[in-house]
Amino acid sequence: MKKQTREEIEQEYALRVQVNHETWLEVDTRNREWRDAALAELDDPMLRLITAARRAVESHAAVGPCRCSRCIDLQSAIDYAEQRRVA
């Protein structure tokens, strides 16, 4: 194993801090989205349905975007429900 210089150690440390910060920001964003959705669901039955459909699509397509008929139909229903809710 190659011995690192002080500068290399400092650069690696800075990179690790940056990666950890970006990861934390992603987690924080997901947590905020979850919180906002959970609070909104208490007041809006249509939003409850939209959220349930989104969870079904996300759990079914855990690896990546899914193009099966079930996911396409659910996404269409989600889009329609969101349009109706805004109107």
PDB file of N, CA and C in Angstrom:
ATOM      1  N   MET A   1       0.833  -1.165   0.000  1.00  0.00           N
ATOM      2  CA  MET A   1       0.000   0.000   0.000  1.00  0.00           C
ATOM      3  C   MET A   1       0.889   1.243   0.000  1.00  0.00           C
ATOM      4  N   LYS A   2       0.550   2.169  -0.893  1.00  0.00           N
ATOM      5  CA  LYS A   2       1.331   3.396  -1.026  1.00  0.00           C
ATOM      6  C   LYS A   2       1.031   4.347   0.123  1.00  0.00           C
ATOM      7  N   LYS A   3       2.056   4.911   0.664  1.00  0.00           N
ATOM      8  CA  LYS A   3       1.876   5.868   1.755  1.00  0.00           C
ATOM      9  C   LYS A   3       1.440   7.200   1.148  1.00  0.00           C
ATOM     10  N   GLN A   4       0.392   7.775   1.724  1.00  0.00           N
ATOM     11  CA  GLN A   4      -0.151   9.022   1.196  1.00  0.00           C
ATOM     12  C   GLN A   4       0.555  10.229   1.786  1.00  0.00           C
ATOM     13  N   THR A   5       0.599  11.285   0.981  1.00  0.00           N
ATOM     14  CA  THR A   5       1.146  12.543   1.474  1.00  0.00           C
ATOM     15  C   THR A   5       0.058  13.290   2.253  1.00  0.00           C
ATOM     16  N   ARG A   6       0.467  14.305   2.961  1.00  0.00           N
ATOM     17  CA  ARG A   6      -0.488  15.118   3.723  1.00  0.00           C
ATOM     18  C   ARG A   6      -1.540  15.718   2.778  1.00  0.00           C
ATOM     19  N   GLU A   7      -1.101  16.209   1.639  1.00  0.00           N
ATOM     20  CA  GLU A   7      -2.014  16.817   0.669  1.00  0.00           C
ATOM     21  C   GLU A   7      -3.032  15.791   0.146  1.00  0.00           C
ATOM     22  N   GLU A   8      -2.577  14.582  -0.144  1.00  0.00           N
ATOM     23  CA  GLU A   8      -3.483  13.528  -0.621  1.00  0.00           C
ATOM     24  C   GLU A   8      -4.513  13.158   0.455  1.00  0.00           C
ATOM     25  N   ILE A   9      -4.060  13.110   1.683  1.00  0.00           N
ATOM     26  CA  ILE A   9      -4.975  12.798   2.786  1.00  0.00           C
ATOM     27  C   ILE A   9      -6.019  13.908   2.922  1.00  0.00           C
ATOM     28  N   GLU A  10      -5.585  15.157   2.849  1.00  0.00           N
ATOM     29  CA  GLU A  10      -6.507  16.290   2.942  1.00  0.00           C
ATOM     30  C   GLU A  10      -7.502  16.277   1.785  1.00  0.00           C
ATOM     31  N   GLN A  11      -7.054  15.966   0.575  1.00  0.00           N
ATOM     32  CA  GLN A  11      -7.936  15.912  -0.591  1.00  0.00           C
ATOM     33  C   GLN A  11      -8.959  14.786  -0.441  1.00  0.00           C
ATOM     34  N   GLU A  12      -8.513  13.640   0.021  1.00  0.00           N
ATOM     35  CA  GLU A  12      -9.428  12.517   0.226  1.00  0.00           C
ATOM     36  C   GLU A  12     -10.454  12.852   1.301  1.00  0.00           C
ATOM     37  N   TYR A  13     -10.008  13.497   2.359  1.00  0.00           N
ATOM     38  CA  TYR A  13     -10.913  13.903   3.430  1.00  0.00           C
ATOM     39  C   TYR A  13     -11.978  14.861   2.890  1.00  0.00           C
ATOM     40  N   ALA A  14     -11.547  15.860   2.120  1.00  0.00           N
ATOM     41  CA  ALA A  14     -12.483  16.838   1.557  1.00  0.00           C
ATOM     42  C   ALA A  14     -13.504  16.144   0.648  1.00  0.00           C
ATOM     43  N   LEU A  15     -13.041  15.180  -0.131  1.00  0.00           N
ATOM     44  CA  LEU A  15     -13.941  14.432  -1.012  1.00  0.00           C
ATOM     45  C   LEU A  15     -14.952  13.631  -0.198  1.00  0.00           C
ATOM     46  N   ARG A  16     -14.489  12.981   0.850  1.00  0.00           N
ATOM     47  CA  ARG A  16     -15.399  12.196   1.703  1.00  0.00           C
ATOM     48  C   ARG A  16     -16.438  13.092   2.368  1.00  0.00           C
ATOM     49  N   VAL A  17     -16.017  14.260   2.826  1.00  0.00           N
ATOM     50  CA  VAL A  17     -16.947  15.198   3.451  1.00  0.00           C
ATOM     51  C   VAL A  17     -18.000  15.632   2.436  1.00  0.00           C
ATOM     52  N   GLN A  18     -17.561  15.920   1.223  1.00  0.00           N
ATOM     53  CA  GLN A  18     -18.493  16.355   0.172  1.00  0.00           C
ATOM     54  C   GLN A  18     -19.498  15.256  -0.155  1.00  0.00           C
ATOM     55  N   VAL A  19     -19.033  14.020  -0.313  1.00  0.00           N
ATOM     56  CA  VAL A  19     -19.917  12.897  -0.620  1.00  0.00           C
ATOM     57  C   VAL A  19     -20.911  12.673   0.514  1.00  0.00           C
ATOM     58  N   ASN A  20     -20.421  12.714   1.757  1.00  0.00           N
ATOM     59  CA  ASN A  20     -21.312  12.539   2.910  1.00  0.00           C
ATOM     60  C   ASN A  20     -22.368  13.642   2.964  1.00  0.00           C
ATOM     61  N   HIS A  21     -21.971  14.861   2.663  1.00  0.00           N
ATOM     62  CA  HIS A  21     -22.906  15.983   2.683  1.00  0.00           C
ATOM     63  C   HIS A  21     -23.968  15.811   1.601  1.00  0.00           C
ATOM     64  N   GLU A  22     -23.554  15.429   0.393  1.00  0.00           N
ATOM     65  CA  GLU A  22     -24.503  15.221  -0.700  1.00  0.00           C
ATOM     66  C   GLU A  22     -25.470  14.085  -0.361  1.00  0.00           C
ATOM     67  N   THR A  23     -24.955  13.030   0.238  1.00  0.00           N
ATOM     68  CA  THR A  23     -25.807  11.914   0.639  1.00  0.00           C
ATOM     69  C   THR A  23     -26.805  12.371   1.685  1.00  0.00           C
ATOM     70  N   TRP A  24     -26.344  13.153   2.651  1.00  0.00           N
ATOM     71  CA  TRP A  24     -27.242  13.657   3.685  1.00  0.00           C
ATOM     72  C   TRP A  24     -28.325  14.537   3.083  1.00  0.00           C
ATOM     73  N   LEU A  25     -27.956  15.381   2.112  1.00  0.00           N
ATOM     74  CA  LEU A  25     -28.943  16.251   1.478  1.00  0.00           C
ATOM     75  C   LEU A  25     -30.006  15.428   0.752  1.00  0.00           C
ATOM     76  N   GLU A  26     -29.589  14.350   0.087  1.00  0.00           N
ATOM     77  CA  GLU A  26     -30.548  13.480  -0.599  1.00  0.00           C
ATOM     78  C   GLU A  26     -31.502  12.834   0.403  1.00  0.00           C
ATOM     79  N   VAL A  27     -30.960  12.328   1.483  1.00  0.00           N
ATOM     80  CA  VAL A  27     -31.788  11.689   2.512  1.00  0.00           C
ATOM     81  C   VAL A  27     -32.730  12.718   3.131  1.00  0.00           C
ATOM     82  N   ASP A  28     -32.219  13.892   3.417  1.00  0.00           N
ATOM     83  CA  ASP A  28     -33.038  14.942   4.000  1.00  0.00           C
ATOM     84  C   ASP A  28     -34.174  15.331   3.057  1.00  0.00           C
ATOM     85  N   THR A  29     -33.896  15.427   1.772  1.00  0.00           N
ATOM     86  CA  THR A  29     -34.927  15.758   0.797  1.00  0.00           C
ATOM     87  C   THR A  29     -36.004  14.688   0.767  1.00  0.00           C
ATOM     88  N   ARG A  30     -35.588  13.424   0.760  1.00  0.00           N
ATOM     89  CA  ARG A  30     -36.570  12.324   0.770  1.00  0.00           C
ATOM     90  C   ARG A  30     -37.395  12.349   2.050  1.00  0.00           C
ATOM     91  N   ASN A  31     -36.766  12.628   3.183  1.00  0.00           N
ATOM     92  CA  ASN A  31     -37.492  12.703   4.450  1.00  0.00           C
ATOM     93  C   ASN A  31     -38.497  13.850   4.451  1.00  0.00           C
ATOM     94  N   ARG A  32     -38.106  14.985   3.899  1.00  0.00           N
ATOM     95  CA  ARG A  32     -39.028  16.115   3.823  1.00  0.00           C
ATOM     96  C   ARG A  32     -40.210  15.796   2.916  1.00  0.00           C
ATOM     97  N   GLU A  33     -39.932  15.154   1.776  1.00  0.00           N
ATOM     98  CA  GLU A  33     -41.014  14.768   0.866  1.00  0.00           C
ATOM     99  C   GLU A  33     -41.972  13.807   1.554  1.00  0.00           C
ATOM    100  N   TRP A  34     -41.413  12.852   2.293  1.00  0.00           N
ATOM    101  CA  TRP A  34     -42.261  11.901   3.023  1.00  0.00           C
ATOM    102  C   TRP A  34     -43.124  12.636   4.044  1.00  0.00           C
ATOM    103  N   ARG A  35     -42.507  13.528   4.812  1.00  0.00           N
ATOM    104  CA  ARG A  35     -43.244  14.276   5.827  1.00  0.00           C
ATOM    105  C   ARG A  35     -44.362  15.105   5.206  1.00  0.00           C
ATOM    106  N   ASP A  36     -44.035  15.826   4.125  1.00  0.00           N
ATOM    107  CA  ASP A  36     -45.037  16.667   3.477  1.00  0.00           C
ATOM    108  C   ASP A  36     -46.197  15.831   2.942  1.00  0.00           C
ATOM    109  N   ALA A  37     -45.857  14.695   2.343  1.00  0.00           N
ATOM    110  CA  ALA A  37     -46.903  13.815   1.812  1.00  0.00           C
ATOM    111  C   ALA A  37     -47.753  13.245   2.932  1.00  0.00           C
ATOM    112  N   ALA A  38     -47.115  12.840   4.006  1.00  0.00           N
ATOM    113  CA  ALA A  38     -47.862  12.265   5.134  1.00  0.00           C
ATOM    114  C   ALA A  38     -48.802  13.293   5.747  1.00  0.00           C
ATOM    115  N   LEU A  39     -48.347  14.520   5.899  1.00  0.00           N
ATOM    116  CA  LEU A  39     -49.206  15.564   6.458  1.00  0.00           C
ATOM    117  C   LEU A  39     -50.338  15.927   5.506  1.00  0.00           C
ATOM    118  N   ALA A  40     -50.043  15.989   4.221  1.00  0.00           N
ATOM    119  CA  ALA A  40     -51.074  16.326   3.243  1.00  0.00           C
ATOM    120  C   ALA A  40     -52.133  15.232   3.156  1.00  0.00           C
ATOM    121  N   GLU A  41     -51.714  13.999   3.318  1.00  0.00           N
ATOM    122  CA  GLU A  41     -52.654  12.887   3.255  1.00  0.00           C
ATOM    123  C   GLU A  41     -53.729  12.993   4.327  1.00  0.00           C
ATOM    124  N   LEU A  42     -53.391  13.584   5.451  1.00  0.00           N
ATOM    125  CA  LEU A  42     -54.363  13.710   6.531  1.00  0.00           C
ATOM    126  C   LEU A  42     -55.567  14.549   6.100  1.00  0.00           C
ATOM    127  N   ASP A  43     -55.347  15.496   5.196  1.00  0.00           N
ATOM    128  CA  ASP A  43     -56.385  16.443   4.810  1.00  0.00           C
ATOM    129  C   ASP A  43     -57.011  16.170   3.441  1.00  0.00           C
ATOM    130  N   ASP A  44     -56.365  15.382   2.614  1.00  0.00           N
ATOM    131  CA  ASP A  44     -56.819  15.252   1.231  1.00  0.00           C
ATOM    132  C   ASP A  44     -56.945  13.783   0.814  1.00  0.00           C
ATOM    133  N   PRO A  45     -58.175  13.261   0.690  1.00  0.00           N
ATOM    134  CA  PRO A  45     -58.342  11.856   0.304  1.00  0.00           C
ATOM    135  C   PRO A  45     -57.796  11.549  -1.087  1.00  0.00           C
ATOM    136  N   MET A  46     -57.903  12.504  -2.020  1.00  0.00           N
ATOM    137  CA  MET A  46     -57.375  12.272  -3.372  1.00  0.00           C
ATOM    138  C   MET A  46     -55.861  12.108  -3.308  1.00  0.00           C
ATOM    139  N   LEU A  47     -55.220  12.897  -2.467  1.00  0.00           N
ATOM    140  CA  LEU A  47     -53.772  12.790  -2.325  1.00  0.00           C
ATOM    141  C   LEU A  47     -53.380  11.451  -1.717  1.00  0.00           C
ATOM    142  N   ARG A  48     -54.212  10.919  -0.839  1.00  0.00           N
ATOM    143  CA  ARG A  48     -53.950   9.583  -0.283  1.00  0.00           C
ATOM    144  C   ARG A  48     -53.908   8.541  -1.393  1.00  0.00           C
ATOM    145  N   LEU A  49     -54.856   8.633  -2.315  1.00  0.00           N
ATOM    146  CA  LEU A  49     -54.889   7.685  -3.436  1.00  0.00           C
ATOM    147  C   LEU A  49     -53.675   7.853  -4.347  1.00  0.00           C
ATOM    148  N   ILE A  50     -53.318   9.100  -4.622  1.00  0.00           N
ATOM    149  CA  ILE A  50     -52.154   9.375  -5.470  1.00  0.00           C
ATOM    150  C   ILE A  50     -50.892   8.806  -4.820  1.00  0.00           C
ATOM    151  N   THR A  51     -50.735   9.046  -3.530  1.00  0.00           N
ATOM    152  CA  THR A  51     -49.559   8.562  -2.811  1.00  0.00           C
ATOM    153  C   THR A  51     -49.502   7.039  -2.806  1.00  0.00           C
ATOM    154  N   ALA A  52     -50.646   6.400  -2.592  1.00  0.00           N
ATOM    155  CA  ALA A  52     -50.684   4.935  -2.603  1.00  0.00           C
ATOM    156  C   ALA A  52     -50.304   4.393  -3.980  1.00  0.00           C
ATOM    157  N   ALA A  53     -50.785   5.028  -5.026  1.00  0.00           N
ATOM    158  CA  ALA A  53     -50.446   4.586  -6.384  1.00  0.00           C
ATOM    159  C   ALA A  53     -48.960   4.787  -6.659  1.00  0.00           C
ATOM    160  N   ARG A  54     -48.415   5.920  -6.213  1.00  0.00           N
ATOM    161  CA  ARG A  54     -46.979   6.163  -6.399  1.00  0.00           C
ATOM    162  C   ARG A  54     -46.146   5.103  -5.679  1.00  0.00           C
ATOM    163  N   ARG A  55     -46.548   4.768  -4.469  1.00  0.00           N
ATOM    164  CA  ARG A  55     -45.807   3.747  -3.716  1.00  0.00           C
ATOM    165  C   ARG A  55     -45.854   2.406  -4.427  1.00  0.00           C
ATOM    166  N   ALA A  56     -46.999   2.086  -5.002  1.00  0.00           N
ATOM    167  CA  ALA A  56     -47.128   0.819  -5.730  1.00  0.00           C
ATOM    168  C   ALA A  56     -46.192   0.804  -6.935  1.00  0.00           C
ATOM    169  N   VAL A  57     -46.145   1.910  -7.668  1.00  0.00           N
ATOM    170  CA  VAL A  57     -45.253   1.995  -8.836  1.00  0.00           C
ATOM    171  C   VAL A  57     -43.800   1.910  -8.390  1.00  0.00           C
ATOM    172  N   GLU A  58     -43.445   2.653  -7.333  1.00  0.00           N
ATOM    173  CA  GLU A  58     -42.059   2.650  -6.846  1.00  0.00           C
ATOM    174  C   GLU A  58     -41.634   1.276  -6.351  1.00  0.00           C
ATOM    175  N   SER A  59     -42.509   0.592  -5.639  1.00  0.00           N
ATOM    176  CA  SER A  59     -42.133  -0.723  -5.119  1.00  0.00           C
ATOM    177  C   SER A  59     -42.043  -1.756  -6.228  1.00  0.00           C
ATOM    178  N   HIS A  60     -42.864  -1.598  -7.250  1.00  0.00           N
ATOM    179  CA  HIS A  60     -42.830  -2.548  -8.364  1.00  0.00           C
ATOM    180  C   HIS A  60     -41.622  -2.296  -9.254  1.00  0.00           C
ATOM    181  N   ALA A  61     -41.229  -1.036  -9.373  1.00  0.00           N
ATOM    182  CA  ALA A  61     -40.109  -0.655 -10.242  1.00  0.00           C
ATOM    183  C   ALA A  61     -38.908  -0.256  -9.396  1.00  0.00           C
ATOM    184  N   ALA A  62     -38.556  -1.062  -8.415  1.00  0.00           N
ATOM    185  CA  ALA A  62     -37.475  -0.729  -7.486  1.00  0.00           C
ATOM    186  C   ALA A  62     -36.119  -0.621  -8.175  1.00  0.00           C
ATOM    187  N   VAL A  63     -35.926  -1.361  -9.251  1.00  0.00           N
ATOM    188  CA  VAL A  63     -34.626  -1.374  -9.916  1.00  0.00           C
ATOM    189  C   VAL A  63     -34.476  -0.219 -10.893  1.00  0.00           C
ATOM    190  N   GLY A  64     -35.556   0.175 -11.518  1.00  0.00           N
ATOM    191  CA  GLY A  64     -35.507   1.254 -12.499  1.00  0.00           C
ATOM    192  C   GLY A  64     -36.887   1.468 -13.079  1.00  0.00           C
ATOM    193  N   PRO A  65     -36.995   2.343 -14.075  1.00  0.00           N
ATOM    194  CA  PRO A  65     -38.297   2.606 -14.682  1.00  0.00           C
ATOM    195  C   PRO A  65     -38.919   1.324 -15.238  1.00  0.00           C
ATOM    196  N   CYS A  66     -40.184   1.171 -14.975  1.00  0.00           N
ATOM    197  CA  CYS A  66     -40.889  -0.034 -15.398  1.00  0.00           C
ATOM    198  C   CYS A  66     -41.845   0.317 -16.520  1.00  0.00           C
ATOM    199  N   ARG A  67     -41.911  -0.489 -17.527  1.00  0.00           N
ATOM    200  CA  ARG A  67     -42.781  -0.248 -18.666  1.00  0.00           C
ATOM    201  C   ARG A  67     -43.849  -1.329 -18.788  1.00  0.00           C
ATOM    202  N   CYS A  68     -44.148  -2.023 -17.694  1.00  0.00           N
ATOM    203  CA  CYS A  68     -45.199  -3.026 -17.756  1.00  0.00           C
ATOM    204  C   CYS A  68     -46.552  -2.316 -17.758  1.00  0.00           C
ATOM    205  N   SER A  69     -47.596  -3.008 -18.185  1.00  0.00           N
ATOM    206  CA  SER A  69     -48.906  -2.373 -18.331  1.00  0.00           C
ATOM    207  C   SER A  69     -49.445  -1.863 -16.993  1.00  0.00           C
ATOM    208  N   ARG A  70     -49.162  -2.585 -15.909  1.00  0.00           N
ATOM    209  CA  ARG A  70     -49.649  -2.160 -14.587  1.00  0.00           C
ATOM    210  C   ARG A  70     -49.058  -0.805 -14.205  1.00  0.00           C
ATOM    211  N   CYS A  71     -47.759  -0.656 -14.369  1.00  0.00           N
ATOM    212  CA  CYS A  71     -47.109   0.607 -14.009  1.00  0.00           C
ATOM    213  C   CYS A  71     -47.562   1.740 -14.925  1.00  0.00           C
ATOM    214  N   ILE A  72     -47.717   1.451 -16.205  1.00  0.00           N
ATOM    215  CA  ILE A  72     -48.169   2.476 -17.149  1.00  0.00           C
ATOM    216  C   ILE A  72     -49.579   2.928 -16.783  1.00  0.00           C
ATOM    217  N   ASP A  73     -50.470   1.961 -16.476  1.00  0.00           N
ATOM    218  CA  ASP A  73     -51.840   2.302 -16.091  1.00  0.00           C
ATOM    219  C   ASP A  73     -51.862   3.108 -14.797  1.00  0.00           C
ATOM    220  N   LEU A  74     -51.057   2.694 -13.822  1.00  0.00           N
ATOM    221  CA  LEU A  74     -51.020   3.430 -12.556  1.00  0.00           C
ATOM    222  C   LEU A  74     -50.473   4.840 -12.754  1.00  0.00           C
ATOM    223  N   GLN A  75     -49.434   4.975 -13.575  1.00  0.00           N
ATOM    224  CA  GLN A  75     -48.875   6.305 -13.817  1.00  0.00           C
ATOM    225  C   GLN A  75     -49.895   7.191 -14.522  1.00  0.00           C
ATOM    226  N   SER A  76     -50.647   6.624 -15.447  1.00  0.00           N
ATOM    227  CA  SER A  76     -51.701   7.389 -16.117  1.00  0.00           C
ATOM    228  C   SER A  76     -52.762   7.831 -15.115  1.00  0.00           C
ATOM    229  N   ALA A  77     -53.132   6.933 -14.209  1.00  0.00           N
ATOM    230  CA  ALA A  77     -54.116   7.271 -13.178  1.00  0.00           C
ATOM    231  C   ALA A  77     -53.584   8.355 -12.250  1.00  0.00           C
ATOM    232  N   ILE A  78     -52.308   8.259 -11.909  1.00  0.00           N
ATOM    233  CA  ILE A  78     -51.688   9.273 -11.052  1.00  0.00           C
ATOM    234  C   ILE A  78     -51.735  10.635 -11.748  1.00  0.00           C
ATOM    235  N   ASP A  79     -51.327  10.664 -13.018  1.00  0.00           N
ATOM    236  CA  ASP A  79     -51.324  11.923 -13.766  1.00  0.00           C
ATOM    237  C   ASP A  79     -52.733  12.519 -13.839  1.00  0.00           C
ATOM    238  N   TYR A  80     -53.721  11.668 -14.125  1.00  0.00           N
ATOM    239  CA  TYR A  80     -55.106  12.140 -14.215  1.00  0.00           C
ATOM    240  C   TYR A  80     -55.584  12.676 -12.865  1.00  0.00           C
ATOM    241  N   ALA A  81     -55.303  11.944 -11.794  1.00  0.00           N
ATOM    242  CA  ALA A  81     -55.735  12.360 -10.460  1.00  0.00           C
ATOM    243  C   ALA A  81     -55.072  13.683 -10.057  1.00  0.00           C
ATOM    244  N   GLU A  82     -53.810  13.838 -10.411  1.00  0.00           N
ATOM    245  CA  GLU A  82     -53.129  15.095 -10.072  1.00  0.00           C
ATOM    246  C   GLU A  82     -53.727  16.265 -10.841  1.00  0.00           C
ATOM    247  N   GLN A  83     -54.083  16.041 -12.108  1.00  0.00           N
ATOM    248  CA  GLN A  83     -54.722  17.098 -12.895  1.00  0.00           C
ATOM    249  C   GLN A  83     -56.075  17.471 -12.300  1.00  0.00           C
ATOM    250  N   ARG A  84     -56.853  16.460 -11.908  1.00  0.00           N
ATOM    251  CA  ARG A  84     -58.162  16.707 -11.308  1.00  0.00           C
ATOM    252  C   ARG A  84     -58.021  17.444  -9.976  1.00  0.00           C
ATOM    253  N   ARG A  85     -57.031  17.056  -9.214  1.00  0.00           N
ATOM    254  CA  ARG A  85     -56.821  17.669  -7.911  1.00  0.00           C
ATOM    255  C   ARG A  85     -56.450  19.143  -8.039  1.00  0.00           C
ATOM    256  N   VAL A  86     -55.614  19.472  -9.028  1.00  0.00           N
ATOM    257  CA  VAL A  86     -55.213  20.864  -9.248  1.00  0.00           C
ATOM    258  C   VAL A  86     -56.410  21.698  -9.713  1.00  0.00           C
ATOM    259  N   ALA A  87     -57.221  21.074 -10.573  1.00  0.00           N
ATOM    260  CA  ALA A  87     -58.409  21.795 -11.084  1.00  0.00           C
ATOM    261  C   ALA A  87     -59.408  21.911  -9.981  1.00  0.00           C
TER     262      ALA A  87
END
